[in-house]
Amino acid sequence: MDRSSAPLRLAALAMGALVLRPQLIGIGPLMPAVRDELGLSYAQAGLLSTIPLLCMGIFALFTPAAVATLGAGRTAGAALALIVVAGATRAGSPDSAWLLLLTVVVGIGLGVAGAAFPVLVKSWLADRAALATGIYTTAIQVGATASVYLAVPVATALGGWRGAMGAFAAAGAVSFAGWWLLAERTPRPVRDPDSRRLPPLAVRDPVAWLLAAIFALTAIPYYGLAAWLPAAYVERGWDPAAAGALFASFGLSGLPASLLVSVAADRWGSRQRWMVMASALVAVSITGLIVAPWLALGWALLGGAFLAMLFTLGLVLPLDVSPDPAKVGPVVGLMMFVGYLLMAGMPALLGAVRDLTGSFTTSLWLVVGTAVLLVGASLLASPARLARAR
C-alpha cells in the first residue's frame, strides 16, 4: 500500500460513511408527521424502518458480484449516489406508495454500500484494517446521532418532515462529493484478474456462519433497545423526553469508543479478547438497566460504548479471514444477510413478548440473553480458527 495515500483513503471512508444512516435513522423522530400527512397506518409506518433493514440483508448477498464487476470503490460510490438521489426524491413523495417504493431504493443503496465498505478497507488499507473500520464506523454513528438530534428542529425550521429529509439528502450530497473527490485523488489498487470472477457464496464456510452469528448478536441488542428501551422506561414512570434521551446517550458514548477500539485492537491483545470483554460488559450494562434503573444513565453510557466497540470489531473480523479482498466479500455478504434479517424481526419479537407478559422486563432480559450468547460466540472466534479459514 502507498502509505502517502492512507490519510486520503481514511478521509474518503469517513465522508462516505456519513451517508449511511441519516435516511434510515433520521426518519424515526419524523414518523408522527409522516403518518399524519400521508395517512399511514402504524404498520405501514413501521415498514419505513423494516424495509431498509431487509434490503440491507438481501442485497448484501449480491454485493460481491457487483464488486467483482466494478471493483469495491466504484460499487461503494454508486451505492452512495443511489442513497442520496433516492433520499432526495423520497422527500417529495406524493403519496405513501411512492414513499415506500423509494424507501426500497434507499435500502438497496444501504445494503450494497454497507457490504462494499469492508471489502474496500481490505483493498485500500489492509495493514490498517481495524483503524480504517473504526474511522468509518465512527462516521456512521456521527451521521446516525446527528440525524436523530436534528430531525425535529430541522423539520420545524424547514416547514415539515419533507424539509428535514431533503436536508439530510443535501448533507448526503456534500458527503458524497467529499468521498468522490478524495477517492479520485488516491491511486487505484491494481486488481488481480481473478478478482473479476464471480465469487461463490460462503454458505459452506463454517467460519462465515460464525461471523454471521457474531454480527447478528452484536446488532440485535442495539436495535432491540432502540425500539423499546424508551418505552420500557416510560412504563416505569419516566418522562418520554428523558426516556428518549436515555437511549440517545448510547450513541454519544459510542463515538469515542469506536475510535479507541480501532487503535487498541491492532496494538494490544487479540480481537477475540476485546470481543469477549465488550460483550460481557454489554450484558452487565443491560442487566443494570433492568435491576438498577436509578443508575440508568451510567448503564446506558457503558452499554453504548461497548456496543460501539462490538460493531467495529464485528466488521473487522471478516477482514482477518483472507488476505484477498475478493474472498472477503462473500463472507461479509453472508454475515450481513443473516444479521440484518434477524435484527429486522427483533423489535417485533420483543414487542410481542411485551404483549404476552404485560411489561418490558422479560423483553429486556431477552436482550441480555443475546449478549451472553455473544460472549460464547466470541470465544469461538479465536485467531487460530480465523487463520485456518484462510
PDB file of C-alpha atoms in Angstrom, residues 163-283:
ATOM      1  CA  GLY A 163     -37.728  19.700   4.528  1.00  0.00           C
ATOM      2  CA  ALA A 164     -35.810  17.612   7.054  1.00  0.00           C
ATOM      3  CA  MET A 165     -35.468  14.628   4.705  1.00  0.00           C
ATOM      4  CA  GLY A 166     -34.399  16.975   1.924  1.00  0.00           C
ATOM      5  CA  ALA A 167     -31.795  18.498   4.252  1.00  0.00           C
ATOM      6  CA  PHE A 168     -30.456  15.012   5.045  1.00  0.00           C
ATOM      7  CA  ALA A 169     -30.206  14.330   1.316  1.00  0.00           C
ATOM      8  CA  ALA A 170     -28.402  17.633   0.741  1.00  0.00           C
ATOM      9  CA  ALA A 171     -25.944  16.837   3.527  1.00  0.00           C
ATOM     10  CA  GLY A 172     -25.503  13.404   1.967  1.00  0.00           C
ATOM     11  CA  ALA A 173     -24.725  15.013  -1.383  1.00  0.00           C
ATOM     12  CA  VAL A 174     -21.993  17.097   0.234  1.00  0.00           C
ATOM     13  CA  SER A 175     -20.561  13.997   1.925  1.00  0.00           C
ATOM     14  CA  PHE A 176     -20.700  12.071  -1.345  1.00  0.00           C
ATOM     15  CA  ALA A 177     -18.880  14.900  -3.126  1.00  0.00           C
ATOM     16  CA  GLY A 178     -16.165  14.736  -0.468  1.00  0.00           C
ATOM     17  CA  TRP A 179     -15.961  10.964  -0.891  1.00  0.00           C
ATOM     18  CA  TRP A 180     -15.648  11.226  -4.655  1.00  0.00           C
ATOM     19  CA  LEU A 181     -13.012  13.975  -4.626  1.00  0.00           C
ATOM     20  CA  LEU A 182     -10.866  12.182  -2.026  1.00  0.00           C
ATOM     21  CA  ALA A 183     -11.242   8.743  -3.601  1.00  0.00           C
ATOM     22  CA  GLU A 184     -10.319  10.080  -7.047  1.00  0.00           C
ATOM     23  CA  ARG A 185      -7.088  11.556  -5.665  1.00  0.00           C
ATOM     24  CA  THR A 186      -5.831   8.195  -4.431  1.00  0.00           C
ATOM     25  CA  PRO A 187      -4.148   5.650  -6.718  1.00  0.00           C
ATOM     26  CA  ARG A 188      -6.415   2.779  -7.647  1.00  0.00           C
ATOM     27  CA  PRO A 189      -5.271  -0.608  -6.341  1.00  0.00           C
ATOM     28  CA  VAL A 190      -4.099  -2.994  -9.045  1.00  0.00           C
ATOM     29  CA  ARG A 191      -6.850  -5.565  -9.494  1.00  0.00           C
ATOM     30  CA  ASP A 192      -5.990  -9.230  -9.754  1.00  0.00           C
ATOM     31  CA  PRO A 193      -7.670 -10.669 -12.899  1.00  0.00           C
ATOM     32  CA  ASP A 194      -9.020 -13.491 -10.728  1.00  0.00           C
ATOM     33  CA  SER A 195     -10.932 -10.922  -8.650  1.00  0.00           C
ATOM     34  CA  ARG A 196     -13.211 -10.301 -11.639  1.00  0.00           C
ATOM     35  CA  ARG A 197     -14.609 -13.820 -11.395  1.00  0.00           C
ATOM     36  CA  LEU A 198     -17.947 -14.030  -9.639  1.00  0.00           C
ATOM     37  CA  PRO A 199     -17.163 -15.357  -6.145  1.00  0.00           C
ATOM     38  CA  PRO A 200     -19.196 -18.252  -4.734  1.00  0.00           C
ATOM     39  CA  LEU A 201     -21.473 -17.691  -1.772  1.00  0.00           C
ATOM     40  CA  ALA A 202     -19.859 -18.534   1.553  1.00  0.00           C
ATOM     41  CA  VAL A 203     -22.700 -20.804   2.689  1.00  0.00           C
ATOM     42  CA  ARG A 204     -20.390 -23.814   3.151  1.00  0.00           C
ATOM     43  CA  ASP A 205     -17.874 -21.933   5.243  1.00  0.00           C
ATOM     44  CA  PRO A 206     -18.437 -22.575   8.985  1.00  0.00           C
ATOM     45  CA  VAL A 207     -16.339 -19.531   9.923  1.00  0.00           C
ATOM     46  CA  ALA A 208     -18.569 -17.338   7.755  1.00  0.00           C
ATOM     47  CA  TRP A 209     -21.602 -18.606   9.693  1.00  0.00           C
ATOM     48  CA  LEU A 210     -19.814 -17.942  12.984  1.00  0.00           C
ATOM     49  CA  LEU A 211     -19.096 -14.362  11.923  1.00  0.00           C
ATOM     50  CA  ALA A 212     -22.714 -14.001  10.783  1.00  0.00           C
ATOM     51  CA  ALA A 213     -23.869 -15.086  14.232  1.00  0.00           C
ATOM     52  CA  ILE A 214     -21.492 -12.601  15.884  1.00  0.00           C
ATOM     53  CA  PHE A 215     -22.714  -9.767  13.658  1.00  0.00           C
ATOM     54  CA  ALA A 216     -26.369 -10.584  14.379  1.00  0.00           C
ATOM     55  CA  LEU A 217     -25.822 -10.935  18.126  1.00  0.00           C
ATOM     56  CA  THR A 218     -23.974  -7.604  18.108  1.00  0.00           C
ATOM     57  CA  ALA A 219     -26.707  -5.740  16.274  1.00  0.00           C
ATOM     58  CA  ILE A 220     -29.764  -7.267  17.968  1.00  0.00           C
ATOM     59  CA  PRO A 221     -29.163  -5.537  21.342  1.00  0.00           C
ATOM     60  CA  TYR A 222     -28.755  -2.149  19.673  1.00  0.00           C
ATOM     61  CA  TYR A 223     -31.881  -2.355  17.515  1.00  0.00           C
ATOM     62  CA  GLY A 224     -33.893  -4.017  20.277  1.00  0.00           C
ATOM     63  CA  LEU A 225     -33.023  -1.240  22.712  1.00  0.00           C
ATOM     64  CA  ALA A 226     -33.573   1.427  20.050  1.00  0.00           C
ATOM     65  CA  ALA A 227     -37.102   0.135  19.561  1.00  0.00           C
ATOM     66  CA  TRP A 228     -38.190  -0.399  23.165  1.00  0.00           C
ATOM     67  CA  LEU A 229     -35.841   1.000  25.819  1.00  0.00           C
ATOM     68  CA  PRO A 230     -37.532   4.437  25.883  1.00  0.00           C
ATOM     69  CA  ALA A 231     -40.954   2.776  26.090  1.00  0.00           C
ATOM     70  CA  ALA A 232     -39.713   0.494  28.879  1.00  0.00           C
ATOM     71  CA  TYR A 233     -38.653   3.475  30.974  1.00  0.00           C
ATOM     72  CA  VAL A 234     -41.844   5.412  30.236  1.00  0.00           C
ATOM     73  CA  GLU A 235     -43.607   2.318  31.575  1.00  0.00           C
ATOM     74  CA  ARG A 236     -41.546   2.766  34.752  1.00  0.00           C
ATOM     75  CA  GLY A 237     -42.764   6.340  35.105  1.00  0.00           C
ATOM     76  CA  TRP A 238     -40.100   8.326  33.256  1.00  0.00           C
ATOM     77  CA  ASP A 239     -40.929  11.401  31.203  1.00  0.00           C
ATOM     78  CA  PRO A 240     -40.952  10.484  27.466  1.00  0.00           C
ATOM     79  CA  ALA A 241     -38.308  13.097  26.627  1.00  0.00           C
ATOM     80  CA  ALA A 242     -35.998  11.794  29.363  1.00  0.00           C
ATOM     81  CA  ALA A 243     -36.551   8.197  28.224  1.00  0.00           C
ATOM     82  CA  GLY A 244     -35.659   9.167  24.644  1.00  0.00           C
ATOM     83  CA  ALA A 245     -32.533  10.975  25.809  1.00  0.00           C
ATOM     84  CA  LEU A 246     -31.515   7.840  27.717  1.00  0.00           C
ATOM     85  CA  PHE A 247     -31.158   5.865  24.502  1.00  0.00           C
ATOM     86  CA  ALA A 248     -29.530   8.803  22.720  1.00  0.00           C
ATOM     87  CA  SER A 249     -26.719   8.548  25.263  1.00  0.00           C
ATOM     88  CA  PHE A 250     -25.874   5.148  23.762  1.00  0.00           C
ATOM     89  CA  GLY A 251     -24.850   6.894  20.550  1.00  0.00           C
ATOM     90  CA  LEU A 252     -22.856   9.618  22.279  1.00  0.00           C
ATOM     91  CA  SER A 253     -20.680   7.260  24.311  1.00  0.00           C
ATOM     92  CA  GLY A 254     -20.138   5.084  21.270  1.00  0.00           C
ATOM     93  CA  LEU A 255     -18.345   7.762  19.266  1.00  0.00           C
ATOM     94  CA  PRO A 256     -15.021   7.775  21.162  1.00  0.00           C
ATOM     95  CA  ALA A 257     -15.290   4.043  21.898  1.00  0.00           C
ATOM     96  CA  SER A 258     -15.221   3.096  18.207  1.00  0.00           C
ATOM     97  CA  LEU A 259     -12.016   5.033  17.651  1.00  0.00           C
ATOM     98  CA  LEU A 260     -10.450   3.679  20.831  1.00  0.00           C
ATOM     99  CA  VAL A 261     -11.018   0.028  19.965  1.00  0.00           C
ATOM    100  CA  SER A 262      -9.900   0.530  16.363  1.00  0.00           C
ATOM    101  CA  VAL A 263      -6.469   1.541  17.648  1.00  0.00           C
ATOM    102  CA  ALA A 264      -6.333  -0.839  20.605  1.00  0.00           C
ATOM    103  CA  ALA A 265      -7.371  -3.957  18.667  1.00  0.00           C
ATOM    104  CA  ASP A 266      -4.375  -3.586  16.354  1.00  0.00           C
ATOM    105  CA  ARG A 267      -1.866  -2.992  19.155  1.00  0.00           C
ATOM    106  CA  TRP A 268      -2.904  -4.763  22.355  1.00  0.00           C
ATOM    107  CA  GLY A 269      -4.301  -8.257  22.580  1.00  0.00           C
ATOM    108  CA  SER A 270      -6.361 -10.177  20.055  1.00  0.00           C
ATOM    109  CA  ARG A 271      -9.655  -9.027  18.599  1.00  0.00           C
ATOM    110  CA  GLN A 272     -11.225 -12.035  20.311  1.00  0.00           C
ATOM    111  CA  ARG A 273     -10.266 -10.758  23.774  1.00  0.00           C
ATOM    112  CA  TRP A 274     -11.762  -7.363  23.039  1.00  0.00           C
ATOM    113  CA  MET A 275     -14.950  -9.031  21.736  1.00  0.00           C
ATOM    114  CA  VAL A 276     -15.341 -11.203  24.848  1.00  0.00           C
ATOM    115  CA  MET A 277     -14.730  -8.282  27.204  1.00  0.00           C
ATOM    116  CA  ALA A 278     -17.060  -5.907  25.367  1.00  0.00           C
ATOM    117  CA  SER A 279     -19.916  -8.418  25.029  1.00  0.00           C
ATOM    118  CA  ALA A 280     -19.673  -9.339  28.726  1.00  0.00           C
ATOM    119  CA  LEU A 281     -19.869  -5.674  29.726  1.00  0.00           C
ATOM    120  CA  VAL A 282     -22.838  -5.118  27.414  1.00  0.00           C
ATOM    121  CA  ALA A 283     -24.622  -7.954  29.234  1.00  0.00           C
TER     122      ALA A 283
END
